[in-house]
Short mmCIF file of C-alpha atoms and ligand atoms in Angstrom, two decimals:
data_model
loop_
_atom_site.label_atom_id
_atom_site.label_comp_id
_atom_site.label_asym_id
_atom_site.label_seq_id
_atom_site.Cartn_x
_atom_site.Cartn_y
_atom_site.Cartn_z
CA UNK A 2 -98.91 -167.47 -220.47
CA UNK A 3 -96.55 -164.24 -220.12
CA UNK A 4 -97.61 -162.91 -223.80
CA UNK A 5 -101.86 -163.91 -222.35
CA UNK A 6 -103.09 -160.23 -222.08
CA UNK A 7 -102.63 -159.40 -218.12
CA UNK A 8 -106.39 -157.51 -218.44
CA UNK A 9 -107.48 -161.13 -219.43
CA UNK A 10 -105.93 -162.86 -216.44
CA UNK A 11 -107.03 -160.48 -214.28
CA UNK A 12 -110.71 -160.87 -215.53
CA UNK A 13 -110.57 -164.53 -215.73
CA UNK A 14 -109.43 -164.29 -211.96
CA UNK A 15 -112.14 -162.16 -210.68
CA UNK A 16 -114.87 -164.12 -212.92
CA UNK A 17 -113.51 -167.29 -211.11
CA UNK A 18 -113.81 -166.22 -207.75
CA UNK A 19 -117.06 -164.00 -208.27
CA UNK A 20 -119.19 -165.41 -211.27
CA UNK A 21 -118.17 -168.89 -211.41
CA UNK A 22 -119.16 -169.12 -207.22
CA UNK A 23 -122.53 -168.12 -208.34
CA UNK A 24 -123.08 -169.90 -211.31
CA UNK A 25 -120.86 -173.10 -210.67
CA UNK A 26 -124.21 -175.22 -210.27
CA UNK A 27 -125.78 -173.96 -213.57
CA UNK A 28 -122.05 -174.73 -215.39
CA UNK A 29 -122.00 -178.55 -213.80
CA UNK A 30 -125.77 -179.32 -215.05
CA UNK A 31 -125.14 -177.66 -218.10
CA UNK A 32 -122.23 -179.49 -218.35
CA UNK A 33 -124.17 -182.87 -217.81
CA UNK A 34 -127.47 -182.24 -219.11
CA UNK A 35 -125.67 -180.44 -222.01
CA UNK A 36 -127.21 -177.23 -223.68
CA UNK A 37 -130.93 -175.94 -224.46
CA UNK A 38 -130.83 -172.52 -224.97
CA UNK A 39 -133.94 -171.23 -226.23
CA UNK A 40 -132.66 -167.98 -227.96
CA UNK A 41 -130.52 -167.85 -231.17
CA UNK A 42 -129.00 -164.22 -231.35
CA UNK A 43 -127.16 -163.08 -234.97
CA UNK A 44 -124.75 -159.85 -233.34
CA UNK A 45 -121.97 -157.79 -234.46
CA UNK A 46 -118.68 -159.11 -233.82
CA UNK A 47 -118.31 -155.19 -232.58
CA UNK A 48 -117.10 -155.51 -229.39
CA UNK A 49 -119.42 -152.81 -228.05
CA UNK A 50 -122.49 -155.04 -228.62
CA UNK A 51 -122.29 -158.34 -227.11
CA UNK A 52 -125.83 -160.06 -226.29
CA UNK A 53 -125.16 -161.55 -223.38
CA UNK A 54 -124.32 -158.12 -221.68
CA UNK A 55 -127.41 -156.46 -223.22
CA UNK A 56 -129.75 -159.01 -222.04
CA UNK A 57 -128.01 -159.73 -218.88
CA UNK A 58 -127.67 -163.39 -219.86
CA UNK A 59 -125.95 -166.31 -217.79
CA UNK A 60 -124.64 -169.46 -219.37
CA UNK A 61 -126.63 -171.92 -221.48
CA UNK A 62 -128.73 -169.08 -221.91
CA UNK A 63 -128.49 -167.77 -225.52
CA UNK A 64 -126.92 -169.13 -228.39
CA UNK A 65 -125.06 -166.66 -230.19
CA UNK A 66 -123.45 -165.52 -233.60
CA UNK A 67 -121.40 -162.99 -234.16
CA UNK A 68 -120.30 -161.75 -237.30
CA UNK A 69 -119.14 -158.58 -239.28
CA UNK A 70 -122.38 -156.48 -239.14
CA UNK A 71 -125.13 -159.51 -237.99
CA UNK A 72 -126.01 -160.67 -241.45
CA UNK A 73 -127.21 -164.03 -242.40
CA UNK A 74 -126.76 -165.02 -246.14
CA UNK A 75 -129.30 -166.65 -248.27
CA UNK A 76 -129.65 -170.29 -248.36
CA UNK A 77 -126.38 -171.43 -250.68
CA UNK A 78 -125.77 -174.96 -250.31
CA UNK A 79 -123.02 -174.91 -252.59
CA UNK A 80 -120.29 -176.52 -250.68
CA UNK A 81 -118.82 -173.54 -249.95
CA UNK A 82 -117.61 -172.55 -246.11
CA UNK A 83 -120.40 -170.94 -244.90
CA UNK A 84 -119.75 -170.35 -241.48
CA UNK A 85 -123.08 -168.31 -240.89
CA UNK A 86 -125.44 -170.92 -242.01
CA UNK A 87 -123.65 -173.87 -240.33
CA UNK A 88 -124.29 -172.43 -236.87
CA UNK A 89 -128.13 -171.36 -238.03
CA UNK A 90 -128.51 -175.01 -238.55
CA UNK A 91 -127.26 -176.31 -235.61
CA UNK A 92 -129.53 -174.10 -233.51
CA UNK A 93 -132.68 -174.49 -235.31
CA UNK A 94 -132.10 -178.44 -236.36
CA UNK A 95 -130.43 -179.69 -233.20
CA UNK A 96 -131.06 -176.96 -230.52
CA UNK A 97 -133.82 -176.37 -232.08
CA UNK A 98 -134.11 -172.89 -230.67
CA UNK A 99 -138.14 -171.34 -230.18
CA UNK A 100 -136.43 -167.28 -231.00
CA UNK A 101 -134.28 -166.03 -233.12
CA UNK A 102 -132.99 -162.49 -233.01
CA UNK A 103 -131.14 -160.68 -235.65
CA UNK A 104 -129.55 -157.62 -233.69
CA UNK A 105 -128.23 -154.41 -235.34
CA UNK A 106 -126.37 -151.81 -233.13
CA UNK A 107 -125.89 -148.50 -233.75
CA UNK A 108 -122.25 -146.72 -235.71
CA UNK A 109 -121.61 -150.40 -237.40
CA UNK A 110 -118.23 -150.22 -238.47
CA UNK A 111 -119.39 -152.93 -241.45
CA UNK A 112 -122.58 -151.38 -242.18
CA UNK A 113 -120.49 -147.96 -242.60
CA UNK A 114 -118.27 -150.43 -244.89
CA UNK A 115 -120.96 -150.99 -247.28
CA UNK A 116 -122.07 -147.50 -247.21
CA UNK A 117 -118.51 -145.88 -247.87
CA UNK A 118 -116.29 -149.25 -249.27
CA UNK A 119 -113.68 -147.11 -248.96
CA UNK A 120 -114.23 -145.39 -245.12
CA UNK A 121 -112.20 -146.11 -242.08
CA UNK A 122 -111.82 -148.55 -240.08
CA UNK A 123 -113.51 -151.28 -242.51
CA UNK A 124 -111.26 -151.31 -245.98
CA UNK A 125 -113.04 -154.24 -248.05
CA UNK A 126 -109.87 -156.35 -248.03
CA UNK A 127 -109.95 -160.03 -249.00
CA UNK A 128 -113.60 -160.75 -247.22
CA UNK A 129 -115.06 -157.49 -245.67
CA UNK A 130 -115.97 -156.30 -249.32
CA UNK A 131 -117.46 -159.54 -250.59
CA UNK A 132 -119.58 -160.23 -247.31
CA UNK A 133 -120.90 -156.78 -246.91
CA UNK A 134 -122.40 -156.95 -250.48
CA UNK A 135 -125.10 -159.06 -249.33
CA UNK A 136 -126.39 -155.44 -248.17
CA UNK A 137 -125.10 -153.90 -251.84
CA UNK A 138 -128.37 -153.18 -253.70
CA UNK A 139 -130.26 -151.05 -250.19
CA UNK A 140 -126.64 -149.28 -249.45
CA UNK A 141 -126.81 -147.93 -253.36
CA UNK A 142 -130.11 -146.55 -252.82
CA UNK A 143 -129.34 -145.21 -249.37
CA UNK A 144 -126.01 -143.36 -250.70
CA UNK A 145 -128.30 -142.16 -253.14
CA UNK A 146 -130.60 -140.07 -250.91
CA UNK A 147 -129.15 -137.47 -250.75
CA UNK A 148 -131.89 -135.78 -248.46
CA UNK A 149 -130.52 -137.68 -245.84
CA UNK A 150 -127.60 -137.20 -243.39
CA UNK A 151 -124.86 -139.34 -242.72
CA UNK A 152 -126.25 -140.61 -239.80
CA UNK A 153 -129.47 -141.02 -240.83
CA UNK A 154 -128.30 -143.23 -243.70
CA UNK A 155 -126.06 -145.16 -241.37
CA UNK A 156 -129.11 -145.64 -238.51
CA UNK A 157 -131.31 -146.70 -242.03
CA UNK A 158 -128.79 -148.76 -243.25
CA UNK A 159 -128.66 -150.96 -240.25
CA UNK A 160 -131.93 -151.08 -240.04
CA UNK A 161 -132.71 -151.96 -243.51
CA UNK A 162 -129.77 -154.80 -243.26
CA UNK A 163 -131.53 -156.31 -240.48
CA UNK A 164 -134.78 -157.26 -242.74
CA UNK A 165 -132.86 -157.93 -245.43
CA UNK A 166 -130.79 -161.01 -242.99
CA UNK A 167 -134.40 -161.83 -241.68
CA UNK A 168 -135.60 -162.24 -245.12
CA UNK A 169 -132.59 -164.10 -245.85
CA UNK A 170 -133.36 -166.31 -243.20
CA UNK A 171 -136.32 -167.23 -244.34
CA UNK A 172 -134.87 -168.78 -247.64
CA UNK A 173 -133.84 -171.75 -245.39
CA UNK A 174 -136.63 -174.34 -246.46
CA UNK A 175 -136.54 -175.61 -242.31
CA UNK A 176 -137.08 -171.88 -240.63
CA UNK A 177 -139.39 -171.20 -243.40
CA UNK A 178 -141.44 -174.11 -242.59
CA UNK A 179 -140.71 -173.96 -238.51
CA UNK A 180 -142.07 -170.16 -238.51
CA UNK A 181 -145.22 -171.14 -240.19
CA UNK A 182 -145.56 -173.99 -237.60
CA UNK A 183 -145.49 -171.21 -235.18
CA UNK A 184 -142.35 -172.86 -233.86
CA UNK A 185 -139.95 -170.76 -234.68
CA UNK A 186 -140.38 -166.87 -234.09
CA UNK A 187 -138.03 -164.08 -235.96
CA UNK A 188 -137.58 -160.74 -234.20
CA UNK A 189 -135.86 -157.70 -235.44
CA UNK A 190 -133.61 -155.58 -232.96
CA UNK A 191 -131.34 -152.89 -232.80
CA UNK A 192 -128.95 -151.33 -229.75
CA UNK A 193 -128.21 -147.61 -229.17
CA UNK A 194 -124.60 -147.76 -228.11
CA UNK A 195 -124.19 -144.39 -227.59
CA UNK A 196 -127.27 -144.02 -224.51
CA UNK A 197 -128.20 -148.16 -224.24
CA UNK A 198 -131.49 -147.81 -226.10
CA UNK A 199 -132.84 -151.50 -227.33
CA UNK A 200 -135.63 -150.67 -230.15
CA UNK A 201 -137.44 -154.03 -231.52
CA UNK A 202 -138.81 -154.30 -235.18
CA UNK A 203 -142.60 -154.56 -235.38
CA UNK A 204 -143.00 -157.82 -236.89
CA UNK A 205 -146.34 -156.12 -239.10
CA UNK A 206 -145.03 -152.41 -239.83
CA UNK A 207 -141.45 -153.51 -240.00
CA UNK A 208 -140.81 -150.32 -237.91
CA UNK A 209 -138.35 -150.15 -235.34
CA UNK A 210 -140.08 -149.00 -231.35
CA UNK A 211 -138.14 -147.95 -228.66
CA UNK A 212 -138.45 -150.55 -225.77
CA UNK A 213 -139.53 -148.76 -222.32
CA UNK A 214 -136.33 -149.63 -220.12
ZN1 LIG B 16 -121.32 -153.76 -236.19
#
């Protein structure tokens, strides 16, 4: 307890007292009845972009999956550990979740990664390196335009990451075959961190809109 970071404590404290009060109904039947959240999110582990802030969320809510710049790897079942896929299939098999939402945000620290292997604060260590190359091919052709700034290839880089994880998704045979069901729907989005502007992929153009707040 004495080495438990104090902020923590103090958060836990407040949440218990002003949150919990609230909510404590919704935790007991959730508790009981057990989850159904209708939402799968893929987010950044980047602590500046957590879903259930940005969509004002409560619990039982959204499922969600965080991981070093929101990718989703093609469908490898190859006995490896793959983390990633293991909680996609537990939301769309058991949950079976109606939305899934691949999120980008805005000055990735992993999407920089695969832009500049070699940039601060990402170094491509043991993993970092190895996951972000499931973006490798579009981040060679982005460093390559050279008509573009830096943060224009960044904003196109996360962009272009979140298609490629949503056509990655769609090498699993079971969301492949839910979405054509019209039982599963796949949405593209990506948060501003900088001004809190959410902008949602077009599901035709592939663009990215600006949602009216
Ligand atoms: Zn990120």
């Amino acid at each position: 307890m004495q080495n438990f970071p104090t902020s923590l404590l103090t958060g836990y404290r407040s949440f218990m007292t002003g949150r919990y009060v609230d909510e404590r109904d919704r935790y007991r039947h959730l508790a009981e009845q057990g989850q159904k959240p209708q939402t799968m999110v893929v987010a950044c582990c980047d602590s500046r972009a957590a879903p259930e802030t940005i969509f004002d969320c409560g619990p039982g809510e959204l499922f969600v999956l965080r991981n070093v710049a929101n990718m989703v790897p093609p469908y490898e079942p190859d006995g490896q550990y793959h983390s990633t896929s293991a909680a996609l299939e537990f939301a769309v098999q058991s949950l079976k979740v109606e939305d899934i939402i691949i999120m980008g945000h805005g000055r990735c620290g992993g999407i920089r990664a695969a832009l500049d292997p070699n940039a601060e604060p990402l170094a491509p260590g043991d993993f970092i390196g190895k996951w972000m190359n499931l973006v490798r091919p579009a981040a060679e052709q982005i460093q390559n335009a050279s008509v573009l700034t830096d943060t224009e290839r960044q904003t196109a880089m996360e962009r272009i990451s979140i298609r490629n994880s949503i056509e990655n998704l769609r090498t699993f045979p079971y969301v492949r075959a839910l979405e054509e069901e019209g039982k599963l729907k796949i949405h593209g989005a990506w948060f501003d961190i900088s001004n809190g502007e959410l902008w949602i992929m077009d599901p035709e153009s592939l663009d990215f809109r600006r949602l009216d707040p």
